[in-house]
GROMACS .gro file of C-alpha atoms in nm:
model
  351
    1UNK     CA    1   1.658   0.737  -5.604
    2UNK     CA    2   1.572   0.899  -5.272
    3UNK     CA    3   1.578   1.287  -5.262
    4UNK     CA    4   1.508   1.560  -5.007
    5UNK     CA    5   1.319   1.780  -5.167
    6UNK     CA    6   1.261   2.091  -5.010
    7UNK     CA    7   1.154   2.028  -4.669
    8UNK     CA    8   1.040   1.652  -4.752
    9UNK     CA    9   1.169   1.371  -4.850
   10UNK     CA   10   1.052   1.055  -5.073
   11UNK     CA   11   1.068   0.829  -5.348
   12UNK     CA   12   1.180   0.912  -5.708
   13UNK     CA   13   1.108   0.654  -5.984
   14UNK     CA   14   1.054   0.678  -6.293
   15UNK     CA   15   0.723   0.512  -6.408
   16UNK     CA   16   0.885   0.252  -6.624
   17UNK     CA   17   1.031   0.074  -6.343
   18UNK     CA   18   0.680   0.103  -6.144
   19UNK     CA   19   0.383  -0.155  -6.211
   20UNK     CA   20   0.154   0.000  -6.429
   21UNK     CA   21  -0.147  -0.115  -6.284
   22UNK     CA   22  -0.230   0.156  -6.040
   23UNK     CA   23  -0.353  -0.109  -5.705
   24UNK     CA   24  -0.023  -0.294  -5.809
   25UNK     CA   25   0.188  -0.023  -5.834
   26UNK     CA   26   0.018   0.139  -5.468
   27UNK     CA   27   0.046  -0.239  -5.311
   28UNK     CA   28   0.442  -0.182  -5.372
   29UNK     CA   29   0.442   0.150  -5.263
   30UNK     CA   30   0.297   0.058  -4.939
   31UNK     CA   31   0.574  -0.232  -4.896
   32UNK     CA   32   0.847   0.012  -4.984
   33UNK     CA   33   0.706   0.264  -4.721
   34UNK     CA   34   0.658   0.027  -4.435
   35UNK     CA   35   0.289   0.113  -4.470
   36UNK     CA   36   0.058   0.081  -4.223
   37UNK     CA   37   0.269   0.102  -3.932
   38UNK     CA   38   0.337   0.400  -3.735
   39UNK     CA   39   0.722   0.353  -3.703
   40UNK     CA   40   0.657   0.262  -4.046
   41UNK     CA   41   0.980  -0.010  -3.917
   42UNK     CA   42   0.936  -0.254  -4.237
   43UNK     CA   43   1.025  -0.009  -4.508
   44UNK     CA   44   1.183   0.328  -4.591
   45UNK     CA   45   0.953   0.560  -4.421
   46UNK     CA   46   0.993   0.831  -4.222
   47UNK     CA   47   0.695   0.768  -3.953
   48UNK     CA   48   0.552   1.088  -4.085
   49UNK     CA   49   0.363   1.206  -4.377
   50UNK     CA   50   0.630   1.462  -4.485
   51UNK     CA   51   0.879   1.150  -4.546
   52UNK     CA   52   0.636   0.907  -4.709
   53UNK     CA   53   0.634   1.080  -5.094
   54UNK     CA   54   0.660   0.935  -5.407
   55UNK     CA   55   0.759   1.099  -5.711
   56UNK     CA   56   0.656   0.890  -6.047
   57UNK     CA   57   0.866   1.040  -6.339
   58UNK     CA   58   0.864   0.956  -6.668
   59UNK     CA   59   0.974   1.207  -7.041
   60UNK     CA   60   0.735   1.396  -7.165
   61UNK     CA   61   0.530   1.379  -7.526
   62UNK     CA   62   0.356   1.713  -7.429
   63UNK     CA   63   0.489   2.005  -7.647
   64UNK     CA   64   0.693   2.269  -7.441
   65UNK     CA   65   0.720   1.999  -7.163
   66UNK     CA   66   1.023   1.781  -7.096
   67UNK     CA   67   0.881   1.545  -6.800
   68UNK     CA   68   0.589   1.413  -6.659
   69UNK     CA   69   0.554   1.404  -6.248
   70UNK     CA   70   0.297   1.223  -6.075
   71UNK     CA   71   0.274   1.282  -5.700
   72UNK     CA   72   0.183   0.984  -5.465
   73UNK     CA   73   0.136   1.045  -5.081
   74UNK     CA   74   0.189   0.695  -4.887
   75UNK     CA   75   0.002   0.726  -4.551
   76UNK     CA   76   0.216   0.612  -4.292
   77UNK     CA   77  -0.083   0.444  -4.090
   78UNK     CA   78  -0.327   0.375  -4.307
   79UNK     CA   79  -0.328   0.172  -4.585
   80UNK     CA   80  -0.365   0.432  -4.852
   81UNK     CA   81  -0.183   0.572  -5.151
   82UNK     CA   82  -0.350   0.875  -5.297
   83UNK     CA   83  -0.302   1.123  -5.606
   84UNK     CA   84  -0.525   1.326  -5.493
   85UNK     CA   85  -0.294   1.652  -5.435
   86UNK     CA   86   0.074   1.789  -5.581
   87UNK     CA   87   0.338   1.818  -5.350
   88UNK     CA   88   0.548   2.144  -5.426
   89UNK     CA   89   0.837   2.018  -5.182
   90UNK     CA   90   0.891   1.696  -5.405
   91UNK     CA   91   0.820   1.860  -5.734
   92UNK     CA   92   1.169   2.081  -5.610
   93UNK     CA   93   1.353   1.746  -5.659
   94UNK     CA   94   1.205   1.642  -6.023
   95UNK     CA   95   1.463   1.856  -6.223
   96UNK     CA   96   1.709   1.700  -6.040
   97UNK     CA   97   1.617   1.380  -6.100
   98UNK     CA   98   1.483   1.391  -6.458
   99UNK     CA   99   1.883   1.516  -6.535
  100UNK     CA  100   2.035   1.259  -6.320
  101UNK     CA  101   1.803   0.985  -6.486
  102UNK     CA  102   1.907   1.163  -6.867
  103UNK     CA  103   1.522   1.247  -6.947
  104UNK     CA  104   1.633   1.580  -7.000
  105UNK     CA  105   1.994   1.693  -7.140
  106UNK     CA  106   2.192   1.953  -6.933
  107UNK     CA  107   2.191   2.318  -7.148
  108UNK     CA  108   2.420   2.540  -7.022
  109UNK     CA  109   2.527   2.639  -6.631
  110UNK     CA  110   2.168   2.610  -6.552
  111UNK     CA  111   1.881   2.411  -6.709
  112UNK     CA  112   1.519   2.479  -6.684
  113UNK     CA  113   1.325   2.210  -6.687
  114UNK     CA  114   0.967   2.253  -6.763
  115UNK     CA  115   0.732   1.982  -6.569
  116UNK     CA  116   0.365   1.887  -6.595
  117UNK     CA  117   0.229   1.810  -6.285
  118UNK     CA  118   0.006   1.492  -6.383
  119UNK     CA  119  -0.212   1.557  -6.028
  120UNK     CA  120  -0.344   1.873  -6.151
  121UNK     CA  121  -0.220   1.912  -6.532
  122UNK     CA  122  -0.051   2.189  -6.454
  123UNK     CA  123   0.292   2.330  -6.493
  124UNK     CA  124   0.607   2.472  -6.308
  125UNK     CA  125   0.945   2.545  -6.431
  126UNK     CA  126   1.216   2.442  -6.241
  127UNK     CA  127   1.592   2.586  -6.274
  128UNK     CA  128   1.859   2.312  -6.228
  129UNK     CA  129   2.235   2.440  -6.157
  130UNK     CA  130   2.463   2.221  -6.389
  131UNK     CA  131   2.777   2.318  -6.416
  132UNK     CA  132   3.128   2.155  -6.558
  133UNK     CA  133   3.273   1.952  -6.316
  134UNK     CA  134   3.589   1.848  -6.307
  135UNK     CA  135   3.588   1.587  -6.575
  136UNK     CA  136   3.429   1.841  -6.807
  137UNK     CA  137   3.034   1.742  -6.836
  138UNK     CA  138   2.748   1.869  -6.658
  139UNK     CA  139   2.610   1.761  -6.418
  140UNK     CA  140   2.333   1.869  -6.117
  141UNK     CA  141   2.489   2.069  -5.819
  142UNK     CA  142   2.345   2.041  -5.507
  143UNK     CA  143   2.632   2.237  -5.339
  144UNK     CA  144   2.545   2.565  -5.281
  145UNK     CA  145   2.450   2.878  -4.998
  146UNK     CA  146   2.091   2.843  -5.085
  147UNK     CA  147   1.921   2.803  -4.764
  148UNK     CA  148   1.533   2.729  -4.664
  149UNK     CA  149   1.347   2.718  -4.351
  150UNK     CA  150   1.297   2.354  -4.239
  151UNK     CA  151   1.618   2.240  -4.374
  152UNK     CA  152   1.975   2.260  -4.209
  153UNK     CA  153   2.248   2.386  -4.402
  154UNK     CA  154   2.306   2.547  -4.730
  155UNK     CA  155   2.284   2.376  -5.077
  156UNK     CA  156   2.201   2.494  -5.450
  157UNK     CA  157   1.918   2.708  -5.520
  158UNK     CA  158   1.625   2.550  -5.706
  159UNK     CA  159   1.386   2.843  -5.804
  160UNK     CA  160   1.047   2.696  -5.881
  161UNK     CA  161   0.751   2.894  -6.081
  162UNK     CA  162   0.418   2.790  -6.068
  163UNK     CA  163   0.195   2.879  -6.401
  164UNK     CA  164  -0.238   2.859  -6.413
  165UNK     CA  165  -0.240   2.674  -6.090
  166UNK     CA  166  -0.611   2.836  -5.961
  167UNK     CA  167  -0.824   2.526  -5.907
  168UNK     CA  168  -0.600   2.303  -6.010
  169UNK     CA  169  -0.846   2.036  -5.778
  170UNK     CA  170  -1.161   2.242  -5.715
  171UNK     CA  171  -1.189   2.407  -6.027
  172UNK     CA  172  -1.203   2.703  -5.987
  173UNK     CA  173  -0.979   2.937  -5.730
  174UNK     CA  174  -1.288   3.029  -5.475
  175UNK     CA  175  -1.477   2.714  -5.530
  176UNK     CA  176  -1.797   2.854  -5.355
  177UNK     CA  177  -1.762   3.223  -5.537
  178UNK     CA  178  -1.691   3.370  -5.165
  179UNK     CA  179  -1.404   3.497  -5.007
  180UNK     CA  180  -1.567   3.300  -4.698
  181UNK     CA  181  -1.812   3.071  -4.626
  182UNK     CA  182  -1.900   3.033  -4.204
  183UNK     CA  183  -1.854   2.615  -4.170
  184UNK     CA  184  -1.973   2.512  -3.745
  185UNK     CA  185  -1.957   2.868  -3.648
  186UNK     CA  186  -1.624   2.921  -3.794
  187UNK     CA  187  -1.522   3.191  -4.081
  188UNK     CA  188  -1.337   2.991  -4.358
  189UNK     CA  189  -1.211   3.063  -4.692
  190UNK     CA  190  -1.234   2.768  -4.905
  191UNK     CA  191  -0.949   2.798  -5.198
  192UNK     CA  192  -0.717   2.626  -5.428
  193UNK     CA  193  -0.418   2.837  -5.626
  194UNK     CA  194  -0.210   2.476  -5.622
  195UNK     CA  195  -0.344   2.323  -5.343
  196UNK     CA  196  -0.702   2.274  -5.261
  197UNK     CA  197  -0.725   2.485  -4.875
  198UNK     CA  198  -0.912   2.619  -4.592
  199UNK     CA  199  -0.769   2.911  -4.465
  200UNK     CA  200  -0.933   3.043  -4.091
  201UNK     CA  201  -0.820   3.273  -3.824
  202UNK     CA  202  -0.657   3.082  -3.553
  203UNK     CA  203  -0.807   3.295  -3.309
  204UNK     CA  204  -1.190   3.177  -3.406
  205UNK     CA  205  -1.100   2.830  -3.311
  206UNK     CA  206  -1.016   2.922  -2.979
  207UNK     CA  207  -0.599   2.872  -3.060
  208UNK     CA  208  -0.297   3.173  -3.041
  209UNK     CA  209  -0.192   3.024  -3.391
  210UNK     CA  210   0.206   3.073  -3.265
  211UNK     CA  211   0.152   2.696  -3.105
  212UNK     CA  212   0.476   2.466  -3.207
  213UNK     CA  213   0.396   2.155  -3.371
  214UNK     CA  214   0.445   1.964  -3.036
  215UNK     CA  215   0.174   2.169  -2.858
  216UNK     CA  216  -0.068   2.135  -3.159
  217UNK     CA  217  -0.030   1.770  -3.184
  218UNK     CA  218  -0.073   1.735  -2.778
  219UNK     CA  219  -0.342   1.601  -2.583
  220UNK     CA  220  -0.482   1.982  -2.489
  221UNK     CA  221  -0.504   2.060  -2.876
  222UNK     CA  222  -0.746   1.776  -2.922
  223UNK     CA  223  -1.071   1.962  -2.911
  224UNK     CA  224  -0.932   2.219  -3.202
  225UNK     CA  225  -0.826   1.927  -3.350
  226UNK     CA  226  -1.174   1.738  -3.373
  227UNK     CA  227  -1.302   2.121  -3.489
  228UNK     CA  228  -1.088   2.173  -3.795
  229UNK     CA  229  -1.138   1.777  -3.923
  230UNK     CA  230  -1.524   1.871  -3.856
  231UNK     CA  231  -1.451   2.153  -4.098
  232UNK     CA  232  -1.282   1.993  -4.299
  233UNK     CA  233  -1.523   1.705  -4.343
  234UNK     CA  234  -1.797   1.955  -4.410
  235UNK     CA  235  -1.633   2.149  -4.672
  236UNK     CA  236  -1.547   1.889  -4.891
  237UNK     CA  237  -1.840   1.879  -5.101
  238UNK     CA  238  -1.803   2.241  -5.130
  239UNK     CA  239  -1.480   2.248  -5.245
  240UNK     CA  240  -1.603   1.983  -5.546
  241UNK     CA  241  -1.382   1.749  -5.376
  242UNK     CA  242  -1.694   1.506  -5.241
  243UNK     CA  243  -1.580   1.276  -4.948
  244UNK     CA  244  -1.275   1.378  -4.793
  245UNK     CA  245  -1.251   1.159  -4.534
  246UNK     CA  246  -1.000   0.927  -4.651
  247UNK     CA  247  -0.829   1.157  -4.853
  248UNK     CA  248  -0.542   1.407  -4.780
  249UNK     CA  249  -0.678   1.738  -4.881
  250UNK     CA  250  -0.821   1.966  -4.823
  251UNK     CA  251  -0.513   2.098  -4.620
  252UNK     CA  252  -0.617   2.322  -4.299
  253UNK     CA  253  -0.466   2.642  -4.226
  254UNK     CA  254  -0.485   2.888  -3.902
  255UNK     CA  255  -0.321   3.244  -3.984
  256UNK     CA  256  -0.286   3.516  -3.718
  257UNK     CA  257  -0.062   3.818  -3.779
  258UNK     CA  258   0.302   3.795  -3.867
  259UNK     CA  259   0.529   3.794  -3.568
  260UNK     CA  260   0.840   3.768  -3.738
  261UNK     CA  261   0.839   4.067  -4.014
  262UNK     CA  262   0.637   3.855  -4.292
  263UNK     CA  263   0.335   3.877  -4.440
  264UNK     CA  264   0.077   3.647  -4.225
  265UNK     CA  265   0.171   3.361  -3.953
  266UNK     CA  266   0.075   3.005  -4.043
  267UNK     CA  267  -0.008   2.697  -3.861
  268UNK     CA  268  -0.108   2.426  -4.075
  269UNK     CA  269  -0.283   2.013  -4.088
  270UNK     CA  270  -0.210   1.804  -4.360
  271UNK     CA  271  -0.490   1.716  -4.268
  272UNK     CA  272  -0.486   1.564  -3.956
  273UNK     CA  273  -0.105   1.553  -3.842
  274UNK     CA  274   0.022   1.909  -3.766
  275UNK     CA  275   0.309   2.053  -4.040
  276UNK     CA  276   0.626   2.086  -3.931
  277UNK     CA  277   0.625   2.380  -4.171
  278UNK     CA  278   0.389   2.461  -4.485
  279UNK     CA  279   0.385   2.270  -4.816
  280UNK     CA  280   0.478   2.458  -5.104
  281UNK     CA  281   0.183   2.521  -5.287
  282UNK     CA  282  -0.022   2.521  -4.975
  283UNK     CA  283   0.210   2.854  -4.897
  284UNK     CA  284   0.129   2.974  -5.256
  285UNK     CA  285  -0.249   2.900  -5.192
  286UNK     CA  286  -0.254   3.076  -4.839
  287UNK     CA  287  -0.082   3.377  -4.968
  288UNK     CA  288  -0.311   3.395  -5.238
  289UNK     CA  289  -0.566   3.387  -4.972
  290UNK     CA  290  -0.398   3.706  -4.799
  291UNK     CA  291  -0.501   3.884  -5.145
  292UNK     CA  292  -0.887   3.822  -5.156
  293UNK     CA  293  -1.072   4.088  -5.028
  294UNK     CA  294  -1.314   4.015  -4.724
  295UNK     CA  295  -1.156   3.685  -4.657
  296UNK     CA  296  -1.035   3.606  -4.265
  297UNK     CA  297  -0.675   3.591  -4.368
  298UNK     CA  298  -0.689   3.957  -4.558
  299UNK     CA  299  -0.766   4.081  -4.148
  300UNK     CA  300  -0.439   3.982  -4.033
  301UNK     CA  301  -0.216   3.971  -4.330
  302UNK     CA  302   0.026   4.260  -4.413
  303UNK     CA  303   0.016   4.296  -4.748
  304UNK     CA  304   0.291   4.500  -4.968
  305UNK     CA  305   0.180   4.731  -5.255
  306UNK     CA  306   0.250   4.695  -5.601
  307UNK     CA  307   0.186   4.456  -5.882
  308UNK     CA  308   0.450   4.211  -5.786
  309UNK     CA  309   0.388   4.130  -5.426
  310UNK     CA  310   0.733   3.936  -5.212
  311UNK     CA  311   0.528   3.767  -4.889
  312UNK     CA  312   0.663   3.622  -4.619
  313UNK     CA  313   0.422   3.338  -4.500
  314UNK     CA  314   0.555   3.261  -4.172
  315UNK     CA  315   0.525   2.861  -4.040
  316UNK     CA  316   0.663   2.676  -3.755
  317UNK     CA  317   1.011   2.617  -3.823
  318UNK     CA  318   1.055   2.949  -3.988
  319UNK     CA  319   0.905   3.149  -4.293
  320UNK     CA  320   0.827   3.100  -4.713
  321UNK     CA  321   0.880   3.334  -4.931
  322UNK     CA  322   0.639   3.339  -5.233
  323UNK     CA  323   0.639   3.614  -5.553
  324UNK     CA  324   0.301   3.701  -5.674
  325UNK     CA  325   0.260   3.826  -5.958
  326UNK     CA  326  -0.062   4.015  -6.058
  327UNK     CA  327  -0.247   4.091  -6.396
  328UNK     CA  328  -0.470   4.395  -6.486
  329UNK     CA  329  -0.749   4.295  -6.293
  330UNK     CA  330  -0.600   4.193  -5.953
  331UNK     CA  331  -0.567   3.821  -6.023
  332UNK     CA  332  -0.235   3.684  -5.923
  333UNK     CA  333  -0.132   3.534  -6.271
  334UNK     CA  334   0.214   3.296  -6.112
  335UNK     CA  335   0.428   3.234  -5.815
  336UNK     CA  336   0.793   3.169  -5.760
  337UNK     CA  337   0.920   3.011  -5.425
  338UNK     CA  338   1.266   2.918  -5.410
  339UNK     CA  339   1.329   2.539  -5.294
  340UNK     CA  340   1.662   2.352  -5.260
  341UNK     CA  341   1.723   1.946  -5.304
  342UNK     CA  342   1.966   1.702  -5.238
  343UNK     CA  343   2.046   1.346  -5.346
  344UNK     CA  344   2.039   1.099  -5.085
  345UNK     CA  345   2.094   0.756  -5.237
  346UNK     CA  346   2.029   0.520  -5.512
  347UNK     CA  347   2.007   0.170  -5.554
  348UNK     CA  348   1.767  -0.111  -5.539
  349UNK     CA  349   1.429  -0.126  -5.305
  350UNK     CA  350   1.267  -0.357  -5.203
  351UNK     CA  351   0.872  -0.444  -5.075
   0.00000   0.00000   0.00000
């Protein structure tokens, strides 16, 4: 089946129809992508990273879990497929999908489906709308006035929360114990609430951080380009995550203050290709980064009081709204974003 989920759009299987050797099952992948090419012409890509996802899907034995979800990023160049990260944006169209495929049974006008996220072993809870239709069974809306930056129109709200996500890849949230670490010259926090990050102000790299994709992705950006893959290269091994050049995290993010009435402005690599917006978790990770004391994003972030904190991470194509929710000791404990989906076709692929 092939989804949009949230602002991305990929793949859904579910593992039984999927070699289960892993260099078989990423040899097929590649074919079905159109992988390495950069019009990615031979398969179903999109010619960019945000449109080459896989979702792997398969019920769950786990208690207090009803489905398994493995993310796989197909480069669209390169001849990789990696499980090295989740993908929030996907992980919107998993409920979906796990009700459409009958791994889990509708329960009432909306059904929660709980899902372990095999990249990290961690878990979100995703709320399905399934209402009667006019036959009289349940099924998944996807009509709705939901709407999210990134994606034109309206459709059904998907509310997502994220549970014990802090370094879900690095181990620990702030896997060097600081809120920053200087990496070439350059004030970085190094963190992972979902999504292993480095979060820097844009201004330090010599960039306004209100660039559009096309301008970050031009020929004059090139030199801040080289900088932030230097940085990134760098703080791999200080993140826990070793060699990172072949790999697709850590992501790199430049925040500046909010121009639009959020929280912090983002600008953001994934690695190396400029995001057309943020990634879901990447947004949950950045905000989180807004919250640590001393770090380069706390300087330009506004931050709301209270326990339960509602920011606004502005991106390029509009804005992300994540709930943080905080414990005794200042630690933010979950986050909520809410995400939309929609099915796009099913059938038969081929590689």
């Amino acid at each position: 089946m092939w989804m949009r989920g949230g602002t991305s759009k990929g793949g859904y299987f579910l593992a039984s129809d999927l070699p289960a050797n892993e260099d078989e099952r990423g040899q097929f992948l590649l074919g079905v992508m159109g992988s390495p090419d950069p019009r990615q012409i031979d398969g179903m890509g999109g010619a960019d990273p945000l449109t080459s996802k896989v979702a792997v899907v398969k019920k769950s034995e786990r208690p207090g879990i009803d489905v398994d979800y493995l993310f796989l990023q197909v480069f669209v160049d390169e001849p990789i497929v990696t499980d090295a990260q989740n993908c929030g944006n996907i992980l919107a169209g998993v409920g979906p999908f796990a009700i459409e495929r009958g791994l889990v049974e509708p329960s009432g006008d909306e059904t929660r489906v709980a899902i372990y996220m095999e990249n990290t072993g961690q878990v979100a809870i995703a709320t399905v709308e399934t209402p009667v239709d006019e036959i009289g069974r349940r099924d998944v809306n996807y009509a709705g006035d939901a709407r999210i930056d990134g994606v034109p129109g309206t459709h059904s709200p998907i509310p997502v929360e994220f549970r014990d996500t802090a370094g879900s890849s690095c181990g620990s949230l702030l896997p060097t114990g600081n809120p920053f670490d200087e990496i070439e010259g350059v004030r970085c926090t190094l963190i992972d609430n979902g999504m292993p990050c480095i979060v820097m102000k844009a201004e330090d790299l010599g960039a306004s951080g209100y660039e559009t994709r096309e301008e970050m992705e031009a020929e004059g950006f090139a030199d801040v380009r080289a900088k932030i893959e230097a940085i990134r290269l760098a703080a791999g091994p200080l993140m826990n995550l070793g060699d990172v050049s072949e790999k697709s995290v850590p992501k790199m993010t430049l925040v500046s203050p909010p121009k639009d009435g959020g929280a912090v402005c983002t600008r953001s690599f994934i690695p190396k290709r400029a995001h057309a917006s943020i990634g879901v978790l990447a947004a949950v990770t950045v905000a989180t980064a807004c919250l640590v004391e001393g770090s380069p994003a706390s300087e330009v972030a506004n931050i709301p009081e209270g326990r339960k904190k509602t920011l606004s991470v502005e991106h390029p194509t509009g804005e992300m709204t994540c709930v943080l929710a905080m414990n005794d000791s200042g630690e933010v404990e979950s986050a909520a974003l809410l995400r939309t989906a929609r099915k796009l076709m099913e059938g038969i692929v081929f590689a």
